[in-house]
XYZ file of C-alpha atoms in Angstrom:
626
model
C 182.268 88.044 166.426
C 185.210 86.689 164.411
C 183.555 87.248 161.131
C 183.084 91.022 162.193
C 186.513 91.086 163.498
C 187.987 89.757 159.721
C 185.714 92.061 157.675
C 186.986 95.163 160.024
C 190.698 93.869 159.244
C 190.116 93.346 155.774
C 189.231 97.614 155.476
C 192.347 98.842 157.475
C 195.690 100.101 156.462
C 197.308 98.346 159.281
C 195.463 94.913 160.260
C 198.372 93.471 162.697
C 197.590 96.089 165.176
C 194.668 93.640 166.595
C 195.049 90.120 164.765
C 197.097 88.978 167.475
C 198.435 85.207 167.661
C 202.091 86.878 168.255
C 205.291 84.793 169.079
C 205.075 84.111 172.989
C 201.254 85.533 172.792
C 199.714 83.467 175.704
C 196.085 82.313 175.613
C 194.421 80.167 178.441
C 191.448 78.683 179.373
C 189.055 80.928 179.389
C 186.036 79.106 181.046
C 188.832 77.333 183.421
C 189.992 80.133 184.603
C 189.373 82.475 187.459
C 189.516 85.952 187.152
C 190.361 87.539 183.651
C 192.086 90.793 183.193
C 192.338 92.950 180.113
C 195.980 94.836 179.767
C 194.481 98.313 178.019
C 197.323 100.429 176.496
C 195.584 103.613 175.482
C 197.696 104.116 172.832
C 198.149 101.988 169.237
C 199.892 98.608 169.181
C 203.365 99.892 168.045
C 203.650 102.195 170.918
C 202.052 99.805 173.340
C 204.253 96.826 172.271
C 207.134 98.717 173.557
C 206.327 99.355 177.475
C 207.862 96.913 179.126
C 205.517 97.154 182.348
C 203.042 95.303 179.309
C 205.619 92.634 179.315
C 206.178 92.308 182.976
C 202.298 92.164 184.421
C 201.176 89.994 181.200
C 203.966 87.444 182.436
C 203.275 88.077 185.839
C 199.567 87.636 185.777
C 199.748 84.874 183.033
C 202.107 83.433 185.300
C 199.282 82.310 187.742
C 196.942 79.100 187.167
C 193.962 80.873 188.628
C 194.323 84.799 186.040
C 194.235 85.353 183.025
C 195.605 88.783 180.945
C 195.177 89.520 177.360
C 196.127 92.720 175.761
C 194.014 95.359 173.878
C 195.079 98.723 172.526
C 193.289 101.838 171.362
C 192.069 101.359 167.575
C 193.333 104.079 165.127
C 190.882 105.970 163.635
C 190.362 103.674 160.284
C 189.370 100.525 162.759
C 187.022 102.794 165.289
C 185.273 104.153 162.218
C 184.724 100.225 161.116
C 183.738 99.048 165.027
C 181.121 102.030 165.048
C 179.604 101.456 161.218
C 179.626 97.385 162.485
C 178.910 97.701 165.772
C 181.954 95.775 166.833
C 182.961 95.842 170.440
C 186.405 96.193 171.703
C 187.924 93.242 171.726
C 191.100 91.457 173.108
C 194.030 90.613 170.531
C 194.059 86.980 172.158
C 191.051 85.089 172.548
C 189.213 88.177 170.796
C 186.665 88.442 174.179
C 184.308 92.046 174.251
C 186.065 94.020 177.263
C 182.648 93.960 178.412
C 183.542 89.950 179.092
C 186.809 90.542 181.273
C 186.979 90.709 185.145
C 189.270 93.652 185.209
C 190.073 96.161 182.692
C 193.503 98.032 183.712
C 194.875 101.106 182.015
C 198.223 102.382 182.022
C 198.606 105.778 182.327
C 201.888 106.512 180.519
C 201.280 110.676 179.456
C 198.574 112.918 180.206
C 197.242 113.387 176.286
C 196.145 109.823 176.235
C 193.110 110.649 178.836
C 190.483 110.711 175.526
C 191.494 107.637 174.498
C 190.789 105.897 177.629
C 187.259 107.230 177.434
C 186.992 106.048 173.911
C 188.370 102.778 174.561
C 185.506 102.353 177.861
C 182.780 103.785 174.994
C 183.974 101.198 172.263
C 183.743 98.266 174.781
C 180.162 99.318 176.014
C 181.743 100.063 179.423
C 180.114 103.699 181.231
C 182.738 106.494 180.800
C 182.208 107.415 184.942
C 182.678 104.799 187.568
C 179.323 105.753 189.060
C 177.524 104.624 186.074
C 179.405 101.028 186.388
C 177.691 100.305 190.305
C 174.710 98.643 188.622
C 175.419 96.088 186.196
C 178.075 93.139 185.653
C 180.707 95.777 184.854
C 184.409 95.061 184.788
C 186.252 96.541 187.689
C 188.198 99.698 185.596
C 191.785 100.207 187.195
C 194.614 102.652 186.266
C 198.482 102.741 186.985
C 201.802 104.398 185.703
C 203.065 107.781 186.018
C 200.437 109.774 185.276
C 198.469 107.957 188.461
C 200.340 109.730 190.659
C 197.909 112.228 190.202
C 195.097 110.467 189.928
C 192.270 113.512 190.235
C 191.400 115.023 186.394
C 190.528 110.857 185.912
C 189.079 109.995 189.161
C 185.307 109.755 188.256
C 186.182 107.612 185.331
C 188.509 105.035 187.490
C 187.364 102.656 189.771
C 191.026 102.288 191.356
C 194.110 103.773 190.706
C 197.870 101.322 191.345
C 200.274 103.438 192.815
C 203.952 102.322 192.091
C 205.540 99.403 190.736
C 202.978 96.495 190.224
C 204.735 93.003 190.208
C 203.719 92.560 194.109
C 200.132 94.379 194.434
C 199.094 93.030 191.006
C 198.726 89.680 193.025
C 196.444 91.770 196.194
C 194.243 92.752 193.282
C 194.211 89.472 191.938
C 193.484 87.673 194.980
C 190.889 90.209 196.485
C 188.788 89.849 193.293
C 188.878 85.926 193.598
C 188.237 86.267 197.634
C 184.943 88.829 197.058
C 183.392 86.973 194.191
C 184.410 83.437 196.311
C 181.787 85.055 199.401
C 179.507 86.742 197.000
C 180.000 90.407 197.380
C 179.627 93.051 195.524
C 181.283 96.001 193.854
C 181.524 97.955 196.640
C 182.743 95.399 199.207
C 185.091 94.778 196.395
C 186.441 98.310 196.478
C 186.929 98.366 200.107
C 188.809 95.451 199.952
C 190.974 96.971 197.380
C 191.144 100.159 199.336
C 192.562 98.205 202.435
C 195.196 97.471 200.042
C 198.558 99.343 200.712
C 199.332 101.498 197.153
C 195.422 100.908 195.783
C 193.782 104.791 195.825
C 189.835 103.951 195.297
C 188.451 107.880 194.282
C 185.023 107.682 195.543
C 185.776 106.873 199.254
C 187.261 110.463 199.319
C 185.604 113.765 199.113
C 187.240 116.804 197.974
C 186.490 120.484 199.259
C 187.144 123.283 197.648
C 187.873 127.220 198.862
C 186.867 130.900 197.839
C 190.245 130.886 196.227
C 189.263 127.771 193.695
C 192.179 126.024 195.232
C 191.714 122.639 196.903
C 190.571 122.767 200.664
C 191.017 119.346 201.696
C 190.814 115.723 200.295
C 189.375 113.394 202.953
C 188.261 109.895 203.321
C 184.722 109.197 203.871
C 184.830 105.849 205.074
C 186.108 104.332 207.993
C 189.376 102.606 207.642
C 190.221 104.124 204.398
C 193.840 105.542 204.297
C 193.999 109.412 204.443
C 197.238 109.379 202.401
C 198.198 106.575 199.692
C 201.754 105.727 199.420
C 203.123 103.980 196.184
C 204.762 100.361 196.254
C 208.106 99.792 195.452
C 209.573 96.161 195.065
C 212.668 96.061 197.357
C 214.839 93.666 195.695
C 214.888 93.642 191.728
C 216.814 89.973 191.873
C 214.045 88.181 193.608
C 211.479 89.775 191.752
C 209.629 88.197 188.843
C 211.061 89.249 184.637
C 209.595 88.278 181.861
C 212.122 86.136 179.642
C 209.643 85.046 177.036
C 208.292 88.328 175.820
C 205.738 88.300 172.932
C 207.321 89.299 169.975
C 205.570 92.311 168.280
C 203.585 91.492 164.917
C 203.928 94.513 163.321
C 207.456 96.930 164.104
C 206.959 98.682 167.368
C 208.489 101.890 168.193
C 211.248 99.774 169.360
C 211.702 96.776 168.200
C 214.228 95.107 170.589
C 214.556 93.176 173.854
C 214.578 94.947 176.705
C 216.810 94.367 179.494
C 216.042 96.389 182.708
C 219.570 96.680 184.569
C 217.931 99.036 187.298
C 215.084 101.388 188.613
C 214.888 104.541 189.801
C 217.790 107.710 189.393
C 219.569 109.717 191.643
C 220.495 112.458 189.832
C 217.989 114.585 191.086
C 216.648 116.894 187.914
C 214.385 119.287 190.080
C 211.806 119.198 186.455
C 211.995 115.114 186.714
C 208.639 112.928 188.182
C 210.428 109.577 187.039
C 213.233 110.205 188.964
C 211.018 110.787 192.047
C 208.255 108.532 191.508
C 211.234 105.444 190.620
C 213.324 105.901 193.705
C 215.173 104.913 194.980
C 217.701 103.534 192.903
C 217.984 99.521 192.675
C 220.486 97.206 190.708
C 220.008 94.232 189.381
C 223.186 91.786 189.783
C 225.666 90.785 186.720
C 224.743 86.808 187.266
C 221.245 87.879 187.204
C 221.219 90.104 184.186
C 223.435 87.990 182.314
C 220.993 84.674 183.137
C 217.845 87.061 181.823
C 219.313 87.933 178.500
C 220.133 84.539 177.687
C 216.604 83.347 178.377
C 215.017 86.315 176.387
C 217.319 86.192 173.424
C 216.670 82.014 172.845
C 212.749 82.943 173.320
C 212.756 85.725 171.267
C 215.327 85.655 168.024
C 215.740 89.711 168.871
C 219.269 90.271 167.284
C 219.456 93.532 169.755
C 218.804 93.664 173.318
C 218.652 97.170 175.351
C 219.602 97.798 178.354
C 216.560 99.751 179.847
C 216.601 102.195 182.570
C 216.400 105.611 183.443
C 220.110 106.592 182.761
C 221.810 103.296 182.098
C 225.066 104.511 181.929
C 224.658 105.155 185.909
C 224.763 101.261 186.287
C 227.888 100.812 188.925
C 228.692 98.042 186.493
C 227.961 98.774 183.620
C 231.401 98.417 181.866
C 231.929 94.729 182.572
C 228.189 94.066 181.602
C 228.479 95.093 177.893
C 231.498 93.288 177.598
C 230.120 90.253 179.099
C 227.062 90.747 176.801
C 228.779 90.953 173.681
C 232.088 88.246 174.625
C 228.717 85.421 175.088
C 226.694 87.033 172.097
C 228.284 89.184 170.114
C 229.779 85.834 168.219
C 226.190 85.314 167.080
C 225.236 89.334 165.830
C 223.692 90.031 168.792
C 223.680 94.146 169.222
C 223.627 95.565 172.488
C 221.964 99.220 172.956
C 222.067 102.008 175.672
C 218.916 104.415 175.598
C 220.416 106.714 177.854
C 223.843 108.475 178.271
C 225.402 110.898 180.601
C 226.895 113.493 179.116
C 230.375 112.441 179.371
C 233.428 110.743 177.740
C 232.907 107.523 180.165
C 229.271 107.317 178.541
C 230.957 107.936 174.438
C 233.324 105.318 175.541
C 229.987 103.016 176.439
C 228.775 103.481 173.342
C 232.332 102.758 171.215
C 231.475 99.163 172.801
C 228.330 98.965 171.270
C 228.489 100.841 168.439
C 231.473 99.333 166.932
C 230.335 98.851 163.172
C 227.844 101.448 162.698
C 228.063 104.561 164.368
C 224.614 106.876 163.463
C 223.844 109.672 165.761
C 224.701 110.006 169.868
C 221.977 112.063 171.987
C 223.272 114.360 174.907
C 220.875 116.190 176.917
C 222.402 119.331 178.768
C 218.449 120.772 179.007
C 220.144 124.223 179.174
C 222.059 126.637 177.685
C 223.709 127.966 181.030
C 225.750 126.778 183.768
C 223.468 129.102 186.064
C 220.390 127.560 184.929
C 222.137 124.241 184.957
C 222.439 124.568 188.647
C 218.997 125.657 188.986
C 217.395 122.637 187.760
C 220.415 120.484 189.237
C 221.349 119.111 186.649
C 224.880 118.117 187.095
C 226.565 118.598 183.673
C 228.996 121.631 182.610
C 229.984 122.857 178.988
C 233.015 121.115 179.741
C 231.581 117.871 180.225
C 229.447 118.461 177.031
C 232.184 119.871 175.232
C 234.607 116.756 176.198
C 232.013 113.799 175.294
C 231.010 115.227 171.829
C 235.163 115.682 170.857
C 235.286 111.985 171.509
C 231.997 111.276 169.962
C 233.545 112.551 166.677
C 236.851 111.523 167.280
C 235.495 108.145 168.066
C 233.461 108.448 164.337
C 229.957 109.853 164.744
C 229.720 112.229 162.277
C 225.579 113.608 163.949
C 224.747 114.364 167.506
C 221.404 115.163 169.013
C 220.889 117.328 171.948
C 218.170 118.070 174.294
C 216.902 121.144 176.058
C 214.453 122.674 177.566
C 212.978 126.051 177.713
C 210.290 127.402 179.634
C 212.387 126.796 183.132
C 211.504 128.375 186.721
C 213.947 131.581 186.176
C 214.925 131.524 182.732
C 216.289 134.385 180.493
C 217.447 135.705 177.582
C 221.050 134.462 178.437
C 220.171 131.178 179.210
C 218.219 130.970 175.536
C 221.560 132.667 173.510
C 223.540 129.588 175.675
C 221.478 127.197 174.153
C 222.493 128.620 170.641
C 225.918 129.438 172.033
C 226.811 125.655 172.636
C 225.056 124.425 169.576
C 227.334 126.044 167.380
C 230.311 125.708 169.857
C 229.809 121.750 169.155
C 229.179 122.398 165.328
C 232.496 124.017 165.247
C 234.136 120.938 167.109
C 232.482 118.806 164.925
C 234.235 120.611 161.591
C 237.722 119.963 163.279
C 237.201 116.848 163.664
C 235.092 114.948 161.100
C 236.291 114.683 157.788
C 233.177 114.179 155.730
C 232.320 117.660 156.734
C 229.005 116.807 154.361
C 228.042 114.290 156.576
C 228.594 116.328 160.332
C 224.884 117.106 161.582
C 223.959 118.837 164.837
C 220.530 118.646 165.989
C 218.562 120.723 168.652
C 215.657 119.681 170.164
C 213.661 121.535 172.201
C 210.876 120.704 174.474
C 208.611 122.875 176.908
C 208.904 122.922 180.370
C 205.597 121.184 181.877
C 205.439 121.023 186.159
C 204.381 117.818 186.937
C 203.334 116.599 190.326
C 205.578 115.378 193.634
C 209.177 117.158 191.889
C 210.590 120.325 193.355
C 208.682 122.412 190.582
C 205.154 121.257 191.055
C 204.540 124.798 192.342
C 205.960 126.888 189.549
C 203.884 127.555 186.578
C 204.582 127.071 183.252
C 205.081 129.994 180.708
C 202.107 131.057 178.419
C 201.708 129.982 174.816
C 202.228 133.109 173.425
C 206.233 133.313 175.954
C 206.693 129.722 174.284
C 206.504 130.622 171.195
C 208.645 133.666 171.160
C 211.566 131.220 172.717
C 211.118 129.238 170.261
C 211.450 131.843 167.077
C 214.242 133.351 169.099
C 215.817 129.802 168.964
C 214.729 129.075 165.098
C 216.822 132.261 163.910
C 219.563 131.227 165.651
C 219.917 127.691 164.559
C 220.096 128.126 161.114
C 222.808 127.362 158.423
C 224.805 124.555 157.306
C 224.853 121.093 159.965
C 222.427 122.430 161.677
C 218.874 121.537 162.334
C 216.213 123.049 164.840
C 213.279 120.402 166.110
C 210.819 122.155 168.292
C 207.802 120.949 170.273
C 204.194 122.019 169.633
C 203.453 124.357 172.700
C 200.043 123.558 172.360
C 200.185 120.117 173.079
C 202.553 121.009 176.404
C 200.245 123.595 177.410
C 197.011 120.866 177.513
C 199.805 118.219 179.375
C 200.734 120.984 182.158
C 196.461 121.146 182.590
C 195.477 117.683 183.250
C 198.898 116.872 184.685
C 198.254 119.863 187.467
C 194.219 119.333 187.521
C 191.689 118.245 190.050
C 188.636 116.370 189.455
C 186.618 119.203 188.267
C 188.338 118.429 185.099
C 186.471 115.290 184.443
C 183.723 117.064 182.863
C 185.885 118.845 180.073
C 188.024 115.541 179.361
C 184.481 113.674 178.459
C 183.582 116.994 176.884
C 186.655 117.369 175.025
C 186.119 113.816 173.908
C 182.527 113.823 172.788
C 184.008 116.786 170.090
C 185.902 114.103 168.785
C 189.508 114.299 170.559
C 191.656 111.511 169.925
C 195.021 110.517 169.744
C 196.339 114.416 171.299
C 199.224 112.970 171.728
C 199.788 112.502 167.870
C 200.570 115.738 166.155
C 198.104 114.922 163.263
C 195.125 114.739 165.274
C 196.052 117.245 167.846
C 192.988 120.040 168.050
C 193.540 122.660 170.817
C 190.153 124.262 169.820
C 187.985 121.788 170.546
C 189.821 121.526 174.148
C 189.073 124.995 174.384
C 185.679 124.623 173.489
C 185.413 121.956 175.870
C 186.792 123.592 178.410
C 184.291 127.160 177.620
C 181.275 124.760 177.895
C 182.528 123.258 181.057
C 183.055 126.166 182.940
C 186.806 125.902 183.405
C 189.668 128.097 182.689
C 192.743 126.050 181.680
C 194.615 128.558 182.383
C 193.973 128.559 186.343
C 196.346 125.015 186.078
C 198.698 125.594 183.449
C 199.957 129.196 184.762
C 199.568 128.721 188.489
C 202.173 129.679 191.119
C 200.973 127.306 194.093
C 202.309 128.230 197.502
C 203.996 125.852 199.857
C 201.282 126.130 202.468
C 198.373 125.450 199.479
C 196.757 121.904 199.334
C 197.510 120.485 195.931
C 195.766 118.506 194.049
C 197.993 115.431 194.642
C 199.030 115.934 198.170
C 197.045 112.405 199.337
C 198.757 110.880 197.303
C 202.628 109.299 198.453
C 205.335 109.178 195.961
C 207.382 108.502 198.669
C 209.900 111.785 198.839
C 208.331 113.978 201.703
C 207.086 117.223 200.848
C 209.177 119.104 203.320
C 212.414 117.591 201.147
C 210.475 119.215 198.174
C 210.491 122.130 199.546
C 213.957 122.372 200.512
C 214.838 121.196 196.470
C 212.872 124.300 195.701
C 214.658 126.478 197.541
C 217.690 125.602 196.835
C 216.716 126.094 192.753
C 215.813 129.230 193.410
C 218.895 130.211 194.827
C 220.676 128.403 192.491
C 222.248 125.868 194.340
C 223.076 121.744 193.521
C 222.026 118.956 195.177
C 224.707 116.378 194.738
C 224.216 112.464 193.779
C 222.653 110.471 196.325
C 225.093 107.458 195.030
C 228.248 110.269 195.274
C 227.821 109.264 199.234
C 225.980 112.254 200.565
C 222.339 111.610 201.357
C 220.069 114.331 200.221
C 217.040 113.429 202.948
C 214.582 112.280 200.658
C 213.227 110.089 203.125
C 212.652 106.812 201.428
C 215.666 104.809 201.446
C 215.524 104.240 205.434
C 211.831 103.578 204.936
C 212.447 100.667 203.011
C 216.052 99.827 204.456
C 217.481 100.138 201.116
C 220.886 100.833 200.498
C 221.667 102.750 197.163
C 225.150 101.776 195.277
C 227.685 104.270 194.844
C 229.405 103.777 191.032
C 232.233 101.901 192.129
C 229.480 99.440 193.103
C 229.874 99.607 197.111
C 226.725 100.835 199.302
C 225.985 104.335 200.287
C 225.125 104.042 203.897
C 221.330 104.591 205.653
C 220.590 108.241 206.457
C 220.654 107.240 209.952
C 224.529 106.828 209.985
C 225.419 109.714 207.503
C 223.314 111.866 209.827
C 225.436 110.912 213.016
């Protein structure tokens, strides 16, 4: 095996994506130890190497005398070419183990266009694509978790049991029902009962799904006794208490980022009505100063990073933020220790942020007003005005960034021509701030980048549809002769590639069939612009008897049964609803943490109580409903 493994390494252009033996790589026992478990990013190394959920369940898991986790990650073309001529199996990066050996091989499921490359991966290992083919034979148990879980269906006859929510907690019910049913001898499908019995563990073949004359999803029902008819996703309660990894392995090769990570909180309340993250996170929890400051003294000694990030959905909401980064840099700063925010506001509090942390070299700032108008602002709620936009970039350059970035969206439930000429309207309203303000004018960049609105499941726009190729593509060459001339530059997003997301992000299991389809043609990697082939999807999609278009351009109706309705993200429908409603009639939701509870539903449920930004508690919906 090793002397495959060398010879394969020897004929690639990037051999440190599976050599392993990484700083902080752990590797245990293997014949001494319990029940093994293969990490499977379907994705290459350098992306892989940058999730930090890798970081936390490796530590987690490895954490335990009785587990084991090791870490594998889709080979890039060059290396699957040399694993097919060699007949190499899939292997781990630490003890270099066939998947076929492991216990448990879990997938994350971070975006939709990395479903072929899960199939690949199972094919590489020797592992059947479809969980029916695994219930004869010493398979590994296949599980899934991560976004893209929260609608589990185009991937549930692949997937022998889908995570829902944050894993630190359940990873250890998996764990421990595996040990229990192999300690009395049962078998795989005792196993997967137990594992169904498990609160946030969705098992896909204990549920049938019905179908109407419409095409539309009848019903999704258990059929066996005691299964749940509706899984809800876990959600660890108290971020302090729960376990962080401060040894993280140190990539091999540069990752996509190549930093550590500090996660200062979960979950958002601003309430984007196009956002699944800020759904599927809530509710929002902080970590503590002590704590955070404890955790990046650990991981920088353990590490050498000279940069550490502080990771979360908008960072800059942290109701302490302030006093962190100067806390950070007073104890490390001494020693060239950078600290980095991923995520602004767009405001002069969140310019003022970055002056902290940026104080030698300021490159670019990103802003992300997603729209060009105030109206459609308020339809997607996103609480930001062309004041606020207009005040953080005149500090930005004032402050000495000569380039900023910003981020929209078209494609939005009630967009129109307006809202497009805004975008272009406030790109070259910032240009012209920029030229009054920087002095290398040859130097001042602005740079739009637009993306295409995708619906994604449990957000208040899961029933609207998105627009058609051929409307995406107009927007975008009414945007492209707009943006032109000097400091400024257009990015755009291949429609394409959205158009394939919004299908398997909105698709049932009757998809299955054209993902192995698709796959079989040779799609791999759709995620990667390079490799990206729309026509075979459509050809796997003709021979598969399904029109694509029947998800992607689909107006669902409140009283339809969607795809994903068994499955809890927490947020009730009927608050979805209501966030829909209030889109289309234009009105804003205000910030959970501004003190007025929008009804969600969950915080009560799990008696937590979000901070406001001046770092006091917003109270339960039971009081702010008296």
């Amino acid at each position: 095996m090793n002397k495959l493994v060398e010879k394969a390494l020897n004929r690639v252009q990037k051999p440190g994506r599976y050599a392993g033996g990484e700083w902080n790589a752990v590797r245990k026992d293997w014949h001494n130890t319990g029940v093994k478990m293969a990490f499977a990013f379907p994705d290459v190394y350098e992306v892989g190497m940058s999730h930090l959920g890798l970081q936390i369940l490796y530590s987690v898991v490895n954490g335990r005398d009785d587990a084991l986790v090791e870490r594998v990650f889709a080979p890039w073309v060059d290396m699957e070419e040399q694993m097919r001529k060699t007949g190499l199996p899939l292997f781990s990066l630490e003890s270099r183990k066939p998947l076929r050996d492991f216990d448990i091989v879990g997938f994350t499921l971070q975006y939709e266009l990395s479903f072929t490359n899960i199939l690949n991966m199972l094919d590489l290992a020797g592992i059947p694509l479809r969980s029916a083919g695994r219930e004869r034979g010493d398979y590994p148990l296949v599980v899934a978790g991560g976004p893209c879980a929260f609608n589990p269906e185009p991937l549930a006859d692949f997937i022998d049991a889908f995570v829902l929510g944050e894993g630190e907690d359940v990873i250890h019910e998996l764990l421990d029902a595996c040990l229990e049913a192999r300690r009395r001898g049962e078998g795989r499908r005792e196993l997967l009962l137990r594992l169904a019995g498990i609160d946030g563990i969705y098992v896909p073949s204990f549920y049938q799904v019905e179908y109407n004359e419409r095409g539309l999803v009848q019903s999704v029902t258990p059929v066996v006794a005691g299964v749940p008819a509706r899984v809800k996703k876990r959600v660890v309660a108290d971020l302090d208490k729960v376990h962080y990894p401060t040894r993280m392995i140190v990539p091999a090769i540069e990752p996509v980022h190549d930093r550590a990570m500090l996660e200062v909180q979960r979950g958002c309340t601003r309430g984007c009505r196009f956002c699944q993250a800020g759904v599927i996170y809530r509710p929002v929890r902080e970590k503590e100063p002590e704590t955070l400051l404890r955790q990046a003294e650990e991981l920088l000694a353990s590490t050498g990073w000279g940069e550490i990030s502080l990771t979360s959905l908008s960072t800059s909401d942290y109701s302490r933020v302030g006093p962190l980064i100067g806390a950070l840099a007073e104890k490390h700063g001494g020693a060239g220790v950078n600290v980095s925010l991923p995520s602004l506001r767009v405001d002069a509090f969140s310019v003022d942020l970055a002056k902290e942390v940026q104080k030698v070299r300021r490159s670019s700032l990103t802003f992300a007003p997603e729209a060009g108008t105030q109206r459609l602002r308020n339809v997607i709620n996103k609480g930001v005005t062309e004041d606020d936009l207009m005040e953080a970039v005149t500090a930005a350059f004032a402050g000495g960034w000569h380039a900023i970035k910003l981020y929209f969206m078209i494609g939005l439930p009630t967009e129109t021509g307006e809202d497009l000429e805004g975008i272009a309207r406030l790109a070259h309203r910032v240009l012209e701030r920029g030229r009054g303000l920087v002095k290398a004018k040859g130097r001042l960049k602005v740079t739009v980048s637009v993306s295409s609105f995708v619906p994604k499941s449990h957000t208040p726009f899961q029933w609207e549809p998105q627009n058609t190729l051929d409307e995406l593509r107009r927007k975008q060459e009414f945007l492209r002769a707009r943006l032109r001339g000097r400091g400024l530059v257009f990015n755009w997003h291949d429609p394409e590639s959205s158009f394939l997301e919004a299908v398997l992000s909105r698709g049932d299991r009757r998809l299955a069939a054209s993902i192995e389809a698709a796959w079989r043609r040779g799609c791999r990697f759709d995620g990667w612009s390079e490799l990206f082939d729309l026509d075979k999807w459509r050809a796997a999609f003709a021979e598969t008897g399904i029109d694509p278009g029947q998800y992607a351009y689909r107006r669902y109706e409140y009283e339809d049964v969607l795809p994903w309705d068994h499955i809890g993200a927490g947020v009730s429908k009927k608050y979805l609803v209501r966030e829909h409603r209030r889109a289309v009639a234009g009105e804003k939701t205000p910030d959970c943490r501004g003190g007025k509870c929008p009804g969600c539903g969950l915080c009560p449920a799990l008696e937590i109580r979000p901070r406001l930004a001046g770092g006091e508690s917003v109270a339960p919906l039971q009081d702010l409903l008296q």
